[in-house]
Amino acid sequence: MENTTGLRENKKLRTRHRLAATALELFLERGFDAVSVADVAAAAEVSKPTLFRYFPSKEDLLLDRFADHQDEAARVVRERPAGSTPVSAVHAHFLAALAERDPITGLCDHPNVLAFMRLLHGTASLKSRLNHYTKREVELLAAELESEAVPPLAARLAATHLVAVRHELGQENWLRIDSGLGADQAYAAAVADADQAFAMLAEGLDKALPVAPVPPISPAAP
């Protein structure tokens, strides 16, 4: 029974990936507004109802990859090292992502990523739908902070600021790349911006948010 369930879930995952990949290929080839949901369904050889079972909107066909990052900030805060603050943990994670040229930071000049980003930033409905993913990111981070006994309002405010900084830094990095700079050329400025932005947050939020507890040291065995 478990094996059957696993096979079914794998099939669903493959179908989801095929739909997203097919949609991206069509959007890049023809433009987002020139491709219909029916076009994507036909190219992927599924029905429209089947497509909508996987993706609630046409925009989600392209933005689904952002869903993988919705819980990222919450996870980083939850798994942060002992003695560190939420701000320092998210800051360190963002710097590591910059060093890896992670597309989510905006500091990536791979041709496929450039094409995707230009499509995203050049389509109003996509940018609008992206707010849905951002809202969920804030909700998940706020819930994590509340689990650490941060009052609900303070948790929502802190989560909003932390998520906003990540997104604004990503936008600034993308503008550099879109202007013609390579990722390596823009790296130093991206790091400086991140250090400044998170330092500004730390001055206020670190006074209101808890430090990760340091595990007690076990007594040495006799």
Short mmCIF file of C-alpha atoms in Angstrom, two decimals:
data_model
loop_
_atom_site.label_atom_id
_atom_site.label_comp_id
_atom_site.label_asym_id
_atom_site.label_seq_id
_atom_site.Cartn_x
_atom_site.Cartn_y
_atom_site.Cartn_z
CA MET A 1 0.00 0.00 0.00
CA GLU A 2 2.80 2.39 0.93
CA ASN A 3 4.62 1.57 -2.31
CA THR A 4 1.47 2.31 -4.33
CA THR A 5 1.03 5.63 -2.55
CA GLY A 6 4.66 6.53 -3.22
CA LEU A 7 4.34 5.73 -6.91
CA ARG A 8 1.20 7.82 -7.16
CA GLU A 9 2.87 10.80 -5.48
CA ASN A 10 5.91 10.48 -7.75
CA LYS A 11 3.64 10.46 -10.79
CA LYS A 12 1.90 13.61 -9.55
CA LEU A 13 5.25 15.29 -9.00
CA ARG A 14 6.43 14.39 -12.49
CA THR A 15 3.21 15.74 -13.98
CA ARG A 16 3.59 18.95 -12.02
CA HIS A 17 7.17 19.41 -13.21
CA ARG A 18 6.19 18.66 -16.80
CA LEU A 19 3.40 21.23 -16.71
CA ALA A 20 5.67 23.91 -15.24
CA ALA A 21 8.48 23.17 -17.71
CA THR A 22 6.10 23.17 -20.68
CA ALA A 23 4.54 26.44 -19.57
CA LEU A 24 7.91 28.14 -19.12
CA GLU A 25 9.04 27.05 -22.59
CA LEU A 26 5.87 28.43 -24.18
CA PHE A 27 5.96 31.66 -22.18
CA LEU A 28 9.57 32.33 -23.12
CA GLU A 29 8.90 31.53 -26.76
CA ARG A 30 5.68 33.51 -27.27
CA GLY A 31 5.34 35.81 -24.26
CA PHE A 32 3.20 35.25 -21.17
CA ASP A 33 0.07 37.03 -22.38
CA ALA A 34 0.10 35.26 -25.76
CA VAL A 35 -0.11 31.78 -24.22
CA SER A 36 -3.37 30.45 -22.79
CA VAL A 37 -3.91 27.78 -20.16
CA ALA A 38 -5.43 25.66 -22.93
CA ASP A 39 -2.19 26.01 -24.92
CA VAL A 40 -0.15 24.73 -21.99
CA ALA A 41 -2.54 21.86 -21.30
CA ALA A 42 -2.49 20.79 -24.94
CA ALA A 43 1.30 20.95 -25.18
CA ALA A 44 1.64 18.89 -21.99
CA GLU A 45 -1.05 16.47 -23.18
CA VAL A 46 -3.40 16.94 -20.22
CA SER A 47 -6.86 18.44 -19.88
CA LYS A 48 -7.49 21.94 -18.53
CA PRO A 49 -9.22 20.55 -15.42
CA THR A 50 -6.16 18.40 -14.76
CA LEU A 51 -3.87 21.41 -15.12
CA PHE A 52 -5.97 23.42 -12.67
CA ARG A 53 -5.75 20.61 -10.12
CA TYR A 54 -2.00 21.28 -10.00
CA PHE A 55 -1.93 25.04 -10.53
CA PRO A 56 -4.79 27.33 -9.44
CA SER A 57 -3.89 30.06 -11.92
CA LYS A 58 -1.93 30.65 -15.11
CA GLU A 59 0.54 32.78 -13.14
CA ASP A 60 1.25 29.91 -10.76
CA LEU A 61 2.55 27.82 -13.66
CA LEU A 62 5.53 30.17 -13.76
CA LEU A 63 5.77 31.23 -10.14
CA ASP A 64 5.49 27.78 -8.61
CA ARG A 65 9.26 27.69 -8.16
CA PHE A 66 8.86 30.47 -5.58
CA ALA A 67 6.69 28.13 -3.52
CA ASP A 68 9.84 26.21 -2.63
CA HIS A 69 11.17 29.32 -0.90
CA GLN A 70 8.05 30.30 1.04
CA ASP A 71 9.19 28.52 4.20
CA GLU A 72 12.87 29.34 3.75
CA ALA A 73 13.08 32.28 6.17
CA ALA A 74 11.03 30.41 8.77
CA ARG A 75 13.27 27.36 8.44
CA VAL A 76 16.44 29.45 8.71
CA VAL A 77 15.17 31.07 11.90
CA ARG A 78 14.00 27.75 13.35
CA GLU A 79 17.34 26.03 12.65
CA ARG A 80 19.62 28.94 13.56
CA PRO A 81 22.70 28.25 15.66
CA ALA A 82 22.53 28.62 19.40
CA GLY A 83 23.18 32.17 20.54
CA SER A 84 22.18 33.76 17.23
CA THR A 85 19.28 36.10 16.53
CA PRO A 86 16.70 35.75 13.75
CA VAL A 87 18.21 38.75 11.96
CA SER A 88 21.76 37.39 12.07
CA ALA A 89 20.57 33.98 10.89
CA VAL A 90 18.66 35.35 7.88
CA HIS A 91 21.59 37.68 7.13
CA ALA A 92 24.09 34.81 7.12
CA HIS A 93 21.81 32.69 4.96
CA PHE A 94 21.41 35.50 2.42
CA LEU A 95 25.18 36.03 2.24
CA ALA A 96 25.69 32.32 1.62
CA ALA A 97 23.08 32.42 -1.15
CA LEU A 98 24.86 35.40 -2.73
CA ALA A 99 28.13 33.49 -2.72
CA GLU A 100 26.39 30.60 -4.50
CA ARG A 101 24.76 33.01 -7.01
CA ASP A 102 21.35 31.65 -6.00
CA PRO A 103 18.75 33.10 -8.41
CA ILE A 104 16.48 33.95 -5.47
CA THR A 105 18.99 36.67 -4.46
CA GLY A 106 18.79 38.33 -7.87
CA LEU A 107 22.55 37.84 -8.28
CA CYS A 108 22.58 35.29 -11.08
CA ASP A 109 23.49 35.88 -14.71
CA HIS A 110 22.78 32.43 -16.13
CA PRO A 111 20.98 32.90 -19.49
CA ASN A 112 17.97 30.82 -18.45
CA VAL A 113 17.59 32.80 -15.24
CA LEU A 114 17.92 36.10 -17.11
CA ALA A 115 15.17 35.06 -19.51
CA PHE A 116 12.92 34.01 -16.64
CA MET A 117 13.50 37.22 -14.67
CA ARG A 118 12.86 39.44 -17.66
CA LEU A 119 9.60 37.63 -18.27
CA LEU A 120 8.64 38.01 -14.60
CA HIS A 121 9.50 41.70 -14.30
CA GLY A 122 7.97 42.51 -17.67
CA THR A 123 4.54 41.02 -16.89
CA ALA A 124 2.25 42.94 -14.53
CA SER A 125 0.02 39.98 -13.61
CA LEU A 126 3.05 37.91 -12.61
CA LYS A 127 4.44 40.62 -10.36
CA SER A 128 1.01 41.03 -8.79
CA ARG A 129 0.60 37.30 -8.18
CA LEU A 130 4.06 37.17 -6.61
CA ASN A 131 2.59 39.12 -3.69
CA HIS A 132 0.63 35.98 -2.79
CA TYR A 133 3.87 34.07 -2.26
CA THR A 134 5.41 36.93 -0.31
CA LYS A 135 2.40 37.09 2.00
CA ARG A 136 2.68 33.39 2.71
CA GLU A 137 6.40 33.77 3.42
CA VAL A 138 5.60 36.44 6.01
CA GLU A 139 2.88 34.29 7.59
CA LEU A 140 5.17 31.29 8.00
CA LEU A 141 8.00 33.36 9.48
CA ALA A 142 5.63 35.15 11.85
CA ALA A 143 4.27 31.79 13.02
CA GLU A 144 7.80 30.58 13.72
CA LEU A 145 8.59 33.69 15.74
CA GLU A 146 5.34 33.32 17.69
CA SER A 147 6.35 29.76 18.54
CA GLU A 148 9.36 31.31 20.30
CA ALA A 149 7.03 33.39 22.49
CA VAL A 150 7.26 36.58 20.43
CA PRO A 151 3.93 38.49 20.75
CA PRO A 152 1.78 38.20 17.59
CA LEU A 153 2.05 41.85 16.52
CA ALA A 154 5.81 41.94 17.07
CA ALA A 155 6.16 38.66 15.18
CA ARG A 156 4.20 39.96 12.18
CA LEU A 157 6.13 43.23 12.11
CA ALA A 158 9.49 41.48 12.37
CA ALA A 159 8.56 38.92 9.70
CA THR A 160 7.34 41.67 7.37
CA HIS A 161 10.61 43.57 7.71
CA LEU A 162 12.84 40.53 7.29
CA VAL A 163 11.00 39.32 4.20
CA ALA A 164 10.89 42.82 2.74
CA VAL A 165 14.66 43.22 3.11
CA ARG A 166 15.29 39.92 1.32
CA HIS A 167 13.03 40.94 -1.53
CA GLU A 168 14.37 44.49 -1.84
CA LEU A 169 17.94 43.22 -1.93
CA GLY A 170 16.95 40.73 -4.61
CA GLN A 171 15.33 43.49 -6.63
CA GLU A 172 18.42 45.71 -6.35
CA ASN A 173 20.68 42.87 -7.42
CA TRP A 174 18.45 42.09 -10.38
CA LEU A 175 18.59 45.73 -11.52
CA ARG A 176 22.39 45.50 -11.53
CA ILE A 177 22.33 42.31 -13.58
CA ASP A 178 19.69 43.66 -15.95
CA SER A 179 21.83 46.76 -16.52
CA GLY A 180 24.59 44.56 -17.92
CA LEU A 181 26.79 43.78 -14.92
CA GLY A 182 27.91 40.21 -14.45
CA ALA A 183 27.17 38.44 -11.18
CA ASP A 184 30.85 38.44 -10.24
CA GLN A 185 31.12 42.17 -10.96
CA ALA A 186 28.06 42.94 -8.82
CA TYR A 187 28.94 40.61 -5.95
CA ALA A 188 30.86 43.06 -3.74
CA ALA A 189 28.12 45.69 -3.95
CA ALA A 190 25.47 43.04 -3.24
CA VAL A 191 27.30 41.95 -0.08
CA ALA A 192 27.75 45.55 1.07
CA ASP A 193 24.04 46.24 0.56
CA ALA A 194 23.08 43.10 2.48
CA ASP A 195 25.38 43.98 5.38
CA GLN A 196 23.94 47.49 5.57
CA ALA A 197 20.31 46.40 5.28
CA PHE A 198 20.51 43.69 7.92
CA ALA A 199 22.52 45.95 10.23
CA MET A 200 19.68 48.48 10.05
CA LEU A 201 17.21 45.74 10.99
CA ALA A 202 19.39 44.40 13.78
CA GLU A 203 19.48 47.78 15.51
CA GLY A 204 15.76 47.54 16.09
CA LEU A 205 14.67 43.92 15.85
CA ASP A 206 17.45 42.29 17.86
CA LYS A 207 16.14 44.12 20.93
CA ALA A 208 12.68 42.63 20.43
CA LEU A 209 13.40 39.09 19.22
CA PRO A 210 14.84 36.16 21.19
CA VAL A 211 18.32 34.75 20.87
CA ALA A 212 18.41 31.02 20.15
CA PRO A 213 19.03 29.24 23.48
CA VAL A 214 22.41 27.69 24.13
CA PRO A 215 22.05 24.00 25.06
CA PRO A 216 23.18 23.25 28.61
CA ILE A 217 26.55 21.60 28.94
CA SER A 218 26.21 18.02 30.14
CA PRO A 219 28.31 17.18 33.17
CA ALA A 220 31.39 15.16 32.37
CA ALA A 221 31.09 11.45 33.01
CA PRO A 222 33.01 10.31 36.09
#
